[in-house]
Rosetta silent file (secondary structure, phi, psi, omega in degrees, C-alpha in Angstrom):
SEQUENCE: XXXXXXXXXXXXXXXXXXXXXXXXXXXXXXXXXXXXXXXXXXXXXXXXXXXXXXXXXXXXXXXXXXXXXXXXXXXXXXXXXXXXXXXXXXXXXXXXXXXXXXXXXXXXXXXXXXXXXXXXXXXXXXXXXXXXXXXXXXXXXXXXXXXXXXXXXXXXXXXXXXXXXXXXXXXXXXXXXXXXXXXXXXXXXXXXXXXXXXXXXXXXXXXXXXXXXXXXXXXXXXXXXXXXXXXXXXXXXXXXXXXXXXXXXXXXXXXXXXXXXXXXXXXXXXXXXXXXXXXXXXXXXXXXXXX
SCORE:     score description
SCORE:     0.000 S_00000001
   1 L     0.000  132.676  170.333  -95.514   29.910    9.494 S_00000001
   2 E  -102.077   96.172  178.389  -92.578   28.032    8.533 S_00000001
   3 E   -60.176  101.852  178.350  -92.123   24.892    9.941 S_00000001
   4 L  -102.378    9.979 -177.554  -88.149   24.048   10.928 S_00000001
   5 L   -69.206   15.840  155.260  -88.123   21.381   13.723 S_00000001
   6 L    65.464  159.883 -162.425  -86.225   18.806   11.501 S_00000001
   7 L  -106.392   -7.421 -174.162  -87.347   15.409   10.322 S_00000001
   8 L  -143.727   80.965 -175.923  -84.941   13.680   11.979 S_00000001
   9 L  -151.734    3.882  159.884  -84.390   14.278   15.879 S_00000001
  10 E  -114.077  138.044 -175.684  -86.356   11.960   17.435 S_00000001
  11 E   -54.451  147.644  152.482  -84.499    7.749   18.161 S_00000001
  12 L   -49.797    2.831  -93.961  -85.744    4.840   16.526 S_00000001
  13 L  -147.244  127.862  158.781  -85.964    1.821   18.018 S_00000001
  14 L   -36.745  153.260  174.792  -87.232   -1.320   16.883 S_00000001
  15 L   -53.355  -37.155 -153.920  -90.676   -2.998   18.869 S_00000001
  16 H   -93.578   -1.050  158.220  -88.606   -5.782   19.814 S_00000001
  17 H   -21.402  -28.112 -151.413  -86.277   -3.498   21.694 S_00000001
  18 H  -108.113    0.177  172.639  -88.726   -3.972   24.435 S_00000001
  19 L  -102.879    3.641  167.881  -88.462   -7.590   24.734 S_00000001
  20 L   -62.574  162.981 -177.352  -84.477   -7.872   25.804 S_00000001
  21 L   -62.348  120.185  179.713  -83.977   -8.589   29.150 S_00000001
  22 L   -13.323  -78.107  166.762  -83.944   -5.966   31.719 S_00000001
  23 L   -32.608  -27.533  173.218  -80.671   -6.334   32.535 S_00000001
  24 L   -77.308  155.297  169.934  -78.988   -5.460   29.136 S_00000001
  25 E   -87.145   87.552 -127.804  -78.058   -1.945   28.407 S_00000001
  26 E  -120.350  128.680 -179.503  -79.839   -0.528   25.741 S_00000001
  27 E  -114.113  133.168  113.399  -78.683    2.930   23.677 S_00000001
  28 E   -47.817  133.672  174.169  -79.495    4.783   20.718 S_00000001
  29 H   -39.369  -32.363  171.692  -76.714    6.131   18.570 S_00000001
  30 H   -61.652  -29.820 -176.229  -78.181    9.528   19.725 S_00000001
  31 H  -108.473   19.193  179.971  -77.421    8.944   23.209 S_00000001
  32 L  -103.069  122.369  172.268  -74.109    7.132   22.653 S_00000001
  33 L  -102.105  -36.368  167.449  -70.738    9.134   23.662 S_00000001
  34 L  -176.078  162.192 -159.630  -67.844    7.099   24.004 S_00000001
  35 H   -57.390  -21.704 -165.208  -67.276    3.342   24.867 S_00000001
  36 H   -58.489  -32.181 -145.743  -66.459    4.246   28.168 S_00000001
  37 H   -73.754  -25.425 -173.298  -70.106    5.126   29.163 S_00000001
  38 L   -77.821  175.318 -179.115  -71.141    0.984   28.341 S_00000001
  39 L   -93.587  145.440  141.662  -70.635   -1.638   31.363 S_00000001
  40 L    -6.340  130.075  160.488  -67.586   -4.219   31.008 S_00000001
  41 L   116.015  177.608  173.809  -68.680   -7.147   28.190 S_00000001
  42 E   -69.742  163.957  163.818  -70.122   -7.720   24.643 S_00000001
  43 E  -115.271  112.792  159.862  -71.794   -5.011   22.312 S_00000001
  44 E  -113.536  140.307  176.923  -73.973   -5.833   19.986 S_00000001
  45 E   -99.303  153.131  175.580  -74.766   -2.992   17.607 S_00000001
  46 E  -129.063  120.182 -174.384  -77.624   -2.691   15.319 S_00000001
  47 L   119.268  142.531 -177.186  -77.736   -0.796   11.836 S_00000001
  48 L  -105.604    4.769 -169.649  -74.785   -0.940    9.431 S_00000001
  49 L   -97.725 -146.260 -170.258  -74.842    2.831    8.140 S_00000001
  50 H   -41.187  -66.054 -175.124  -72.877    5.690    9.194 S_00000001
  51 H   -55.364  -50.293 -175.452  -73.339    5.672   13.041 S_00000001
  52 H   -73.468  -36.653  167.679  -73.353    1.918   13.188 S_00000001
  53 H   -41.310  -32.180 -155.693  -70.588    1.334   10.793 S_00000001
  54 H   -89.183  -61.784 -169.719  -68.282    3.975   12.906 S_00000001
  55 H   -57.041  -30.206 -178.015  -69.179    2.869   16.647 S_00000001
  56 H   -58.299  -43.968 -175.772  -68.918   -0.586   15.854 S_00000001
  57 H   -54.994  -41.035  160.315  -65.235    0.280   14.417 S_00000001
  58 H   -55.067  -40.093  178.354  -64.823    2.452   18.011 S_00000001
  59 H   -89.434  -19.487 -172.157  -65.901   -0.092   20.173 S_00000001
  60 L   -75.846  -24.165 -161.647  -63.874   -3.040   18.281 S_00000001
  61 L  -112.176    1.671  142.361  -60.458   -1.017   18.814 S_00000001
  62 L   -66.141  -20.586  163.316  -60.987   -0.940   22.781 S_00000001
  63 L    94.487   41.669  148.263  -60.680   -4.955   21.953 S_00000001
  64 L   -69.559  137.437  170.628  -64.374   -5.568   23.322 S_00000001
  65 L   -47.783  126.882  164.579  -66.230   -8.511   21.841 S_00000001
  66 E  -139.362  149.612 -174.622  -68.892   -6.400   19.262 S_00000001
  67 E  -149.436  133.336 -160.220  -71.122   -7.897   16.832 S_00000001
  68 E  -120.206  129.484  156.407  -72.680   -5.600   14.071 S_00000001
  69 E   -86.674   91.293 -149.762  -76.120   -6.282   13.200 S_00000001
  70 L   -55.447 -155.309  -84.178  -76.043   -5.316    9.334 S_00000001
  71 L    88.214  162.339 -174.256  -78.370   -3.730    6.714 S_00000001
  72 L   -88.193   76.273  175.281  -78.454   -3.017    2.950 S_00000001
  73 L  -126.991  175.705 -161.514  -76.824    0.462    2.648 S_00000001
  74 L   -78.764 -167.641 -170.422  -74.329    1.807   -0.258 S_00000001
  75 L   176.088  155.505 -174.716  -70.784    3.002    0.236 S_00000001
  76 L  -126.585   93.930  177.185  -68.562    5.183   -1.172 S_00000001
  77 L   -53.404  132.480  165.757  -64.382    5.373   -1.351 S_00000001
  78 L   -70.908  -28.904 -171.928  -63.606    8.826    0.429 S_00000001
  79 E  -146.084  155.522  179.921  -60.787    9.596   -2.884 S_00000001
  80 L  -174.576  109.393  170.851  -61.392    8.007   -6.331 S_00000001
  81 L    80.971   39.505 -161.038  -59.015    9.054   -9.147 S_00000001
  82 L    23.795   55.961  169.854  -56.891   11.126   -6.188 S_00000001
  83 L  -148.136  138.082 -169.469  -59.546   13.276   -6.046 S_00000001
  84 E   -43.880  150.938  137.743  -62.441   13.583   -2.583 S_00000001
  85 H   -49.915  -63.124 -177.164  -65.583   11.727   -3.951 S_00000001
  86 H   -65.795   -9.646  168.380  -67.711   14.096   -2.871 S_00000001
  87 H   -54.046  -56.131  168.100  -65.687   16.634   -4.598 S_00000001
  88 H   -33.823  -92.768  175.208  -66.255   14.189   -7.913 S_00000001
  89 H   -40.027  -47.734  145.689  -69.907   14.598   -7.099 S_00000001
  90 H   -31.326  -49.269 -161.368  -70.595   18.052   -6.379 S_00000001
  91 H   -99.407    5.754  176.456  -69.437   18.805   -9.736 S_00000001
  92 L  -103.858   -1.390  172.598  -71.271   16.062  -11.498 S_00000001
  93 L    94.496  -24.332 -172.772  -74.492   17.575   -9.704 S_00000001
  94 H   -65.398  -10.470  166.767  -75.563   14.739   -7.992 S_00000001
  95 H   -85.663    1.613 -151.593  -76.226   16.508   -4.726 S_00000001
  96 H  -126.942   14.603 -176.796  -78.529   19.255   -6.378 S_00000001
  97 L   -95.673  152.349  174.023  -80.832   16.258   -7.774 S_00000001
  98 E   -88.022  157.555  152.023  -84.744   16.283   -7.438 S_00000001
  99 L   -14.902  -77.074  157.189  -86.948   14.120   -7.160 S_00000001
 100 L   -32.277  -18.344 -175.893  -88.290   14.681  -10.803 S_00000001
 101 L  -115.174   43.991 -141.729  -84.991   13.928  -11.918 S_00000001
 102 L  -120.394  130.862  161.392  -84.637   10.271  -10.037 S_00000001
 103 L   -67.662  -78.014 -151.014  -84.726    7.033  -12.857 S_00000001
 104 L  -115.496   98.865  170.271  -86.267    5.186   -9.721 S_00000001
 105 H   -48.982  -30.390  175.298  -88.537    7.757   -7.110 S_00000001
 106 H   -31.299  -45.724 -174.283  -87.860    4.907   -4.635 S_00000001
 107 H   -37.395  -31.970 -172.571  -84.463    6.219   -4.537 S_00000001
 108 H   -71.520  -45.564 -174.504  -85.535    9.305   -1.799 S_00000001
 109 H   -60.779  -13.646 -146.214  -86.021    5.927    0.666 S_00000001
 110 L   -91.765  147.819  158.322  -82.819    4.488    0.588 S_00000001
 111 L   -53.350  150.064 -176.036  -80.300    5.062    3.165 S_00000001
 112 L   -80.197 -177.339 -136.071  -77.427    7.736    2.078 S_00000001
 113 L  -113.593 -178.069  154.206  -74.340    5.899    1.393 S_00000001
 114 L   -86.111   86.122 -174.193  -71.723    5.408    3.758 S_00000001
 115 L  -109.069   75.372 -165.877  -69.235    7.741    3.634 S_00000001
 116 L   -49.372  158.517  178.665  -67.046    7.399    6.463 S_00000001
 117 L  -101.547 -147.694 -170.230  -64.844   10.735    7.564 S_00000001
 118 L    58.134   10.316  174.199  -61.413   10.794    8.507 S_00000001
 119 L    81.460   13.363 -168.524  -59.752   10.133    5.220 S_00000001
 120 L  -117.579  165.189 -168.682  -60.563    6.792    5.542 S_00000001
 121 L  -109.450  115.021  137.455  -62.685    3.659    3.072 S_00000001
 122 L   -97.693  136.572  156.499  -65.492    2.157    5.266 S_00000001
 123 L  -148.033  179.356  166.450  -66.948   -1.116    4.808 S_00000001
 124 H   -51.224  -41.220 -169.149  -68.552   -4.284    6.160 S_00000001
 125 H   -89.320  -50.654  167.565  -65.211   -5.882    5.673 S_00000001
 126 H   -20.733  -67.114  179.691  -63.226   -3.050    7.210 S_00000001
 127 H   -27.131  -64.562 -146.519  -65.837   -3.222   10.484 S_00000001
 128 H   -63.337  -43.192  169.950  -65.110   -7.024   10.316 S_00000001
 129 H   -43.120  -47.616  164.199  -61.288   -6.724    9.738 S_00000001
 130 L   -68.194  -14.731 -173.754  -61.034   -4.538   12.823 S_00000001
 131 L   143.965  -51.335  172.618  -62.870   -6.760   14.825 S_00000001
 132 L   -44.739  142.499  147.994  -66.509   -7.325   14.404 S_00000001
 133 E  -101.160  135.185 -178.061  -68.134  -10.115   13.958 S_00000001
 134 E   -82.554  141.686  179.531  -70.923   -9.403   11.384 S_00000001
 135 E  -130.054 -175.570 -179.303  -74.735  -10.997   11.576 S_00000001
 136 L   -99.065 -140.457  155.277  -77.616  -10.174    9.560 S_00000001
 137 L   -99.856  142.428 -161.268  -80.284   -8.448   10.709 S_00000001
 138 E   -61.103  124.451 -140.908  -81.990   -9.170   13.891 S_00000001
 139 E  -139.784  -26.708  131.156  -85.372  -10.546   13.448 S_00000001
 140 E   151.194 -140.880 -128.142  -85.773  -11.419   17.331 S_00000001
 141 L  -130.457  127.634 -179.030  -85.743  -11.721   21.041 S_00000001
 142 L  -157.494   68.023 -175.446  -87.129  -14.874   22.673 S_00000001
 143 L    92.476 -120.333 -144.822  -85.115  -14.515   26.583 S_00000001
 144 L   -96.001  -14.272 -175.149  -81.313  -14.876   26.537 S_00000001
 145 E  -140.314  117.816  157.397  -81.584  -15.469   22.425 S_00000001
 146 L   -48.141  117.418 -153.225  -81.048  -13.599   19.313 S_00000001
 147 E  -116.059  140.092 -171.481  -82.618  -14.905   16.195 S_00000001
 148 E  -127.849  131.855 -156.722  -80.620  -12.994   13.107 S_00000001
 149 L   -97.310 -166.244 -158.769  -82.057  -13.548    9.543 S_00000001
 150 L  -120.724   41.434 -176.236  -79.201  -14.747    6.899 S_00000001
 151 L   -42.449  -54.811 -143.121  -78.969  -11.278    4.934 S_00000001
 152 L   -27.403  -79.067  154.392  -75.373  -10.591    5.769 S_00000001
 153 H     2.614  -69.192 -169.596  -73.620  -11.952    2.615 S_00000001
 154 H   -78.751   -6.322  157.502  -76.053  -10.053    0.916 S_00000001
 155 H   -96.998  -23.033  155.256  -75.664   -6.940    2.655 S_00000001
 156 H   -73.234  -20.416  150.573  -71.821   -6.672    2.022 S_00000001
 157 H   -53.685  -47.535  172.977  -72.822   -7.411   -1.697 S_00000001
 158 H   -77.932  -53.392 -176.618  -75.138   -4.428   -1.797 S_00000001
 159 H   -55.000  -51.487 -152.508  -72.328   -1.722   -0.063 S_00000001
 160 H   -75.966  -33.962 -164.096  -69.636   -3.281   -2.670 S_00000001
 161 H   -63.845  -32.932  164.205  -71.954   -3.161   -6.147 S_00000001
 162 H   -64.750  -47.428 -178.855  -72.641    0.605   -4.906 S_00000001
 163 H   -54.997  -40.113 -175.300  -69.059    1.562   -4.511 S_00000001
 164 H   -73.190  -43.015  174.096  -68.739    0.609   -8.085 S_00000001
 165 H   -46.679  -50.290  148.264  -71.624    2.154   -9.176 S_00000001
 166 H   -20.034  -77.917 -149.400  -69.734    5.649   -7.781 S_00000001
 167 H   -55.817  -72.969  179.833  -66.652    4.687   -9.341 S_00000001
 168 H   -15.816  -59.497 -179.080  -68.775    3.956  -12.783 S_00000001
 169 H   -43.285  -76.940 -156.158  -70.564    7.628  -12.611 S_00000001
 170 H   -55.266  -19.740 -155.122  -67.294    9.477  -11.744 S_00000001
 171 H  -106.550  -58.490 -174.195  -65.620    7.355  -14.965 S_00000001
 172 H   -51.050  -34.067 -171.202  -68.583    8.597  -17.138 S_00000001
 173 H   -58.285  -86.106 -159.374  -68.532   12.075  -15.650 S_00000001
 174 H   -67.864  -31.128 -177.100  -64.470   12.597  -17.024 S_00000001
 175 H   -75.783  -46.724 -160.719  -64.918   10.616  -20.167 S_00000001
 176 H   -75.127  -44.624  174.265  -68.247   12.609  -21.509 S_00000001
 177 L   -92.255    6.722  166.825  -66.097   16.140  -20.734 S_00000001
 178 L    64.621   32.814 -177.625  -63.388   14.396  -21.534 S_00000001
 179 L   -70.637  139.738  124.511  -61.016   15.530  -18.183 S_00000001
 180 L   -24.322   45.025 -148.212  -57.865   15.157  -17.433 S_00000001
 181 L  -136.086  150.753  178.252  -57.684   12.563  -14.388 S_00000001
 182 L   -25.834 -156.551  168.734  -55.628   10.220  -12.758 S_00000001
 183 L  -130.192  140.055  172.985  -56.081    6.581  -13.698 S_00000001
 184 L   -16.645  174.115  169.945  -58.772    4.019  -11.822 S_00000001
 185 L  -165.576  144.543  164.901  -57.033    3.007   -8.424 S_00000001
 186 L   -52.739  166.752  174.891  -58.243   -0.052   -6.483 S_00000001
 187 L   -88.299   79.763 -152.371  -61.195    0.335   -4.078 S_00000001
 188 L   -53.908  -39.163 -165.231  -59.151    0.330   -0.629 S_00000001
 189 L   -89.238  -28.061 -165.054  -62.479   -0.812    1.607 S_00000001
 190 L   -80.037  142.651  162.739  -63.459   -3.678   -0.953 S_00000001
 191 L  -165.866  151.958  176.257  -61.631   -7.168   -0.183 S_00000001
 192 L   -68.236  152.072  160.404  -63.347  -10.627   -0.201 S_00000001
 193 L  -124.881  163.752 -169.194  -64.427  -12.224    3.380 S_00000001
 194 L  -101.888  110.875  150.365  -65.015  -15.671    4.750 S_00000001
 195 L   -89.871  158.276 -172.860  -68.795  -15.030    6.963 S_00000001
 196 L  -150.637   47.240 -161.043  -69.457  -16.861    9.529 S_00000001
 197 L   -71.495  142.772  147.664  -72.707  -15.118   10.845 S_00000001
 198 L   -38.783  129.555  173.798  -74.493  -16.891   13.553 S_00000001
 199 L   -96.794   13.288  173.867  -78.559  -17.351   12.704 S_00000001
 200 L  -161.739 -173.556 -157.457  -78.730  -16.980   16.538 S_00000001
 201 L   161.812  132.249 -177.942  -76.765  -15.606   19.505 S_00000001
 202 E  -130.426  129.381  177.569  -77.289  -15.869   23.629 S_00000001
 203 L   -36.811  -53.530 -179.297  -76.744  -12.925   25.586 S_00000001
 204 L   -66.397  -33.796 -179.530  -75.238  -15.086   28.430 S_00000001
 205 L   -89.252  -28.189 -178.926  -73.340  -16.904   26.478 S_00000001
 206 L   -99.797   34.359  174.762  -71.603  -14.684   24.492 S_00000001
 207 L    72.571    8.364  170.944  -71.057  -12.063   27.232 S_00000001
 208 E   -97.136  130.207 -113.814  -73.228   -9.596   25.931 S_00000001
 209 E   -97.079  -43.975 -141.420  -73.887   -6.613   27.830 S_00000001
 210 E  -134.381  154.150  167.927  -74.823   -3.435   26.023 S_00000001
 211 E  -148.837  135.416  131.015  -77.373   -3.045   22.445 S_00000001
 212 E   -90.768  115.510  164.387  -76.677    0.380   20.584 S_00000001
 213 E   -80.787   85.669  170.279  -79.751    0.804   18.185 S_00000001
 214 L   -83.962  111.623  166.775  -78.438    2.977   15.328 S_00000001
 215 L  -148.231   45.048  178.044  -81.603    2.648   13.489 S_00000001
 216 L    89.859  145.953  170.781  -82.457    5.968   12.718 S_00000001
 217 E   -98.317  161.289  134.046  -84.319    9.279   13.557 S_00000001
 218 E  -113.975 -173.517 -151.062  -87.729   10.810   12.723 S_00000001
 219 L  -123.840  142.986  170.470  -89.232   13.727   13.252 S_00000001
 220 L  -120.832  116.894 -150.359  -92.333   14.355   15.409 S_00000001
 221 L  -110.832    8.266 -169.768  -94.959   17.028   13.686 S_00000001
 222 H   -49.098  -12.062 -156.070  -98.133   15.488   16.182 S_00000001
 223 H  -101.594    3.350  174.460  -98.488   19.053   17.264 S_00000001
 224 H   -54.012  -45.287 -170.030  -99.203   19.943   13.514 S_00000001
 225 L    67.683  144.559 -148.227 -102.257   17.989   14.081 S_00000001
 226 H   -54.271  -48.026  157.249 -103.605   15.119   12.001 S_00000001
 227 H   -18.929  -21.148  168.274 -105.261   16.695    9.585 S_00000001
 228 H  -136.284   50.028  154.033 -102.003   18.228    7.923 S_00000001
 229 L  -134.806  133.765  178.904 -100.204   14.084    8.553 S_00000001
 230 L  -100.244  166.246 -131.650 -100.273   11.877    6.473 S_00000001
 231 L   -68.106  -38.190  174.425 -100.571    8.074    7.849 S_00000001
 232 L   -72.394   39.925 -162.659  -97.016    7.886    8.502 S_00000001
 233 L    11.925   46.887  119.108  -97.291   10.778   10.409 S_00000001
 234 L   -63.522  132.297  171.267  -95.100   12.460    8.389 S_00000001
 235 L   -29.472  116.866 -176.264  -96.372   16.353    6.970 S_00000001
 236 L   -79.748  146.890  166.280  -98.308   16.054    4.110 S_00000001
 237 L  -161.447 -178.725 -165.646  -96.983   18.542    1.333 S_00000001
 238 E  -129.195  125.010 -168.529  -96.800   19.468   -2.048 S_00000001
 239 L    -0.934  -90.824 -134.980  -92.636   20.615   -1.902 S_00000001
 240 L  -122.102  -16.543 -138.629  -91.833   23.028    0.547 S_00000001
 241 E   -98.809  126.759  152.883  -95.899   23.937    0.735 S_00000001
 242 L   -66.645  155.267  152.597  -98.857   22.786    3.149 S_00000001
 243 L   -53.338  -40.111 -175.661 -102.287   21.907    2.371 S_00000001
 244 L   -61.987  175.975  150.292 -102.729   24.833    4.987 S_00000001
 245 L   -60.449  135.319  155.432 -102.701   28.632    4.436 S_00000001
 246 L    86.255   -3.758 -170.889  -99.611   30.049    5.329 S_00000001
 247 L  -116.411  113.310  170.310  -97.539   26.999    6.183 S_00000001
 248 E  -126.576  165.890  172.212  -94.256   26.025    4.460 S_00000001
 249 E  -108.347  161.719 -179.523  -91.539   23.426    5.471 S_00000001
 250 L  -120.707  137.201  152.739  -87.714   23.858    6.232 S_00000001
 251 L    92.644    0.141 -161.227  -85.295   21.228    6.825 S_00000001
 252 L   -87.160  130.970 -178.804  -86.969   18.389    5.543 S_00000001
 253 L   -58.335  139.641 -161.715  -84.897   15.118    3.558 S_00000001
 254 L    37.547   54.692  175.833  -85.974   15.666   -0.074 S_00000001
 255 L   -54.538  -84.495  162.526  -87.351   18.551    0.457 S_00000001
 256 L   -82.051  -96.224 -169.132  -86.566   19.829   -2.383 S_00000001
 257 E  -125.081 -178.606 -152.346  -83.241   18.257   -3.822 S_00000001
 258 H   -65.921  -34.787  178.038  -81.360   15.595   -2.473 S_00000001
 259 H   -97.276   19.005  158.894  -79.275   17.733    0.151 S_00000001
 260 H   -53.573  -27.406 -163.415  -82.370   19.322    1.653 S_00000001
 261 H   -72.365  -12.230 -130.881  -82.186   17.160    4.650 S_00000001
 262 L  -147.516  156.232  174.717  -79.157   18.555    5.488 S_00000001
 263 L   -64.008    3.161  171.503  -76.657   21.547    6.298 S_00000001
 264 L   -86.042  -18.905 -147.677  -75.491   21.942    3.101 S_00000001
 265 L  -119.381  -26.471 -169.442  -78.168   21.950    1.299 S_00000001
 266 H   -75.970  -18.680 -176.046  -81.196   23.852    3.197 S_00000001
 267 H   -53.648   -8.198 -160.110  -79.720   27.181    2.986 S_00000001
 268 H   -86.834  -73.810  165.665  -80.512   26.961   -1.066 S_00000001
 269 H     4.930  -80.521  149.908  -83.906   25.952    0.641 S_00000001
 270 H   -36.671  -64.200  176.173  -84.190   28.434    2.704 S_00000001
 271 H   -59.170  -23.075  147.284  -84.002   30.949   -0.066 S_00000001
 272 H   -47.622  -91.761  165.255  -86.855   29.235   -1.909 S_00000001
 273 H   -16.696  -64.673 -174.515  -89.039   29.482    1.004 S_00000001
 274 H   -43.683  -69.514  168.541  -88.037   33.046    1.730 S_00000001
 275 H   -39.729  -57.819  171.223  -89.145   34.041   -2.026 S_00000001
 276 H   -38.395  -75.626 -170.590  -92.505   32.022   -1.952 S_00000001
 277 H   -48.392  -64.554  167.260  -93.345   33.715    1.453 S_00000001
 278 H   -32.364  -43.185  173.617  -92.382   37.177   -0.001 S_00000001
 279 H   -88.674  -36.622  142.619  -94.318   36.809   -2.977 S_00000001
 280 H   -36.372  -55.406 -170.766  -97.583   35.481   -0.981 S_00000001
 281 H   -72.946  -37.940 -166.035  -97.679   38.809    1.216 S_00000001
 282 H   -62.254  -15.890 -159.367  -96.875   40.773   -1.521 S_00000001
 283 H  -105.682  -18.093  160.449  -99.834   39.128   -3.699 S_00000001
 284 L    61.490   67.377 -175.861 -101.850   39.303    0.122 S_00000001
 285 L  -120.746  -38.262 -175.319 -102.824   35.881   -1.005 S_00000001
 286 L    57.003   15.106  158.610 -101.671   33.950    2.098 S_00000001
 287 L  -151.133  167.343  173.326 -100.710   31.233    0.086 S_00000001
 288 L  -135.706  173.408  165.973  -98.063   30.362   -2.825 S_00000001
 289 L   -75.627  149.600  176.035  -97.273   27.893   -5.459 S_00000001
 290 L   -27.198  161.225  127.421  -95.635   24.539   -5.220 S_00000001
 291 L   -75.299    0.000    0.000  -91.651   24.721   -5.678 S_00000001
């Protein structure tokens, strides 16, 4: 059996979700379609990466009050040296890396970087520039008021020291082959800001209406049964393999390499898998070795 039901299709939602007030409107980025769909009033969104970064930027250019409740995640310039980033990267490898080949295994936790589409440089200060006002992260709910810890600062600190960290790779990358490439260009998303986050916020008072939670998906394997979960009820495995007979995974974020999670990257996956299974029947073994 191969298991494909993805690791990431079930919402998110913080505990304290459940203590806002009745009356507010509460989303996940999974169920959110356009601005239209919220009631009249503030937004406050929560999570700074891709989903939250972009809807905050979507709801701020209807000119609704929104306030983005940040996080620590990277960033990326979409072109660097007139050339895509991820182009830069594909050929430097960095999407094909394993685990095994990670300086810091932590790295498989971290959020992926923010790499807005549209041809455009996302940041905290972009968001903010457009409209938001940025907090830190939300810490909690006690009636009508939002208690926000004092991250922020420090999460616009972490997105710009990544973007450089890109730019840094991508500089080593053409000097060690020695390429042919434009010259540096500023970093279009980076600029300094003045914060002014709030350590608190009241629903009533500042008109707000609506909460989007982008704070992520998981995956639900209960029907796996516990015995092949491990406490975080994620699938225990060895790469793509179960403890069981006969059981491999598909689809999974570090599966394998860094773009397992994802449509670029499981078909290589896939083709793993295939091979394993293929060589188990042929060997009438019912089971194969790690990948």
């Amino acid at each position: 059996m191969i298991v494909a039901s993805g690791g990431e299709n079930v919402p998110r939602r913080p505990a304290l979700a459940a203590q806002l007030p009745g009356a507010i409107v509460q989303r996940h980025a999974a169920e959110y379609t356009k601005p239209d769909d919220l009631p009249d009033g503030g937004i406050l969104v929560v999570g700074s990466a891709q989903s939250g970064t972009q809807i905050a930027d979507e709801l701020s250019a209807t000119g609704r009050p929104v306030w983005l409740s940040t996080s620590a995640v990277g960033r990326a310039s979409v072109r660097y040296r007139r050339r895509h980033t991820v182009r830069w990267l594909c050929e430097m490898g960095f999407f094909d890396d394993r685990t095994e080949d990670l300086l810091d295994s932590s790295s498989v936790r971290l959020v992926p970087a923010l790499l807005a589409p549209g041809g455009r440089s996302m940041s905290l200060q972009t968001v903010a520039e457009h409209g938001a006002t940025l907090t830190g992260r939300i810490v909690g709910v006690n009636g009508q008021t939002l208690t926000f810890d004092d991250s922020v600062a420090a999460n616009v600190a972490y997105g710009d020291r990544a973007a450089e960290a890109f730019r840094v790779m991508i500089d080593d990358h053409i000097r060690s082959l020695g390429l042919d490439a434009p010259d540096p260009e500023p970093d279009e998303a980076y600029r300094p800001i003045r914060l002014n986050a709030p350590g608190e916020l009241s629903l009533q008072d500042s008109g707000i209406r609506s909460v989007i939670w982008c704070t992520g998906l998981t995956g639900d394997f209960r029907w796996l049964g516990e015995e092949l979960l491990d406490p975080t009820g994620a699938p225990k495995r060895q790469g793509t393999v179960s403890p069981a007979p006969d059981v491999w995974f598909l689809g999974l974020r570090w599966l394998i390499r860094r773009t397992s999670g994802n449509f670029w990257g499981f078909p290589q996956d896939a083709a793993v898998v295939a091979d394993m299974v293929r060589n188990s029947l042929a060997a009438g073994t019912g089971r194969a070795r790690p990948s």
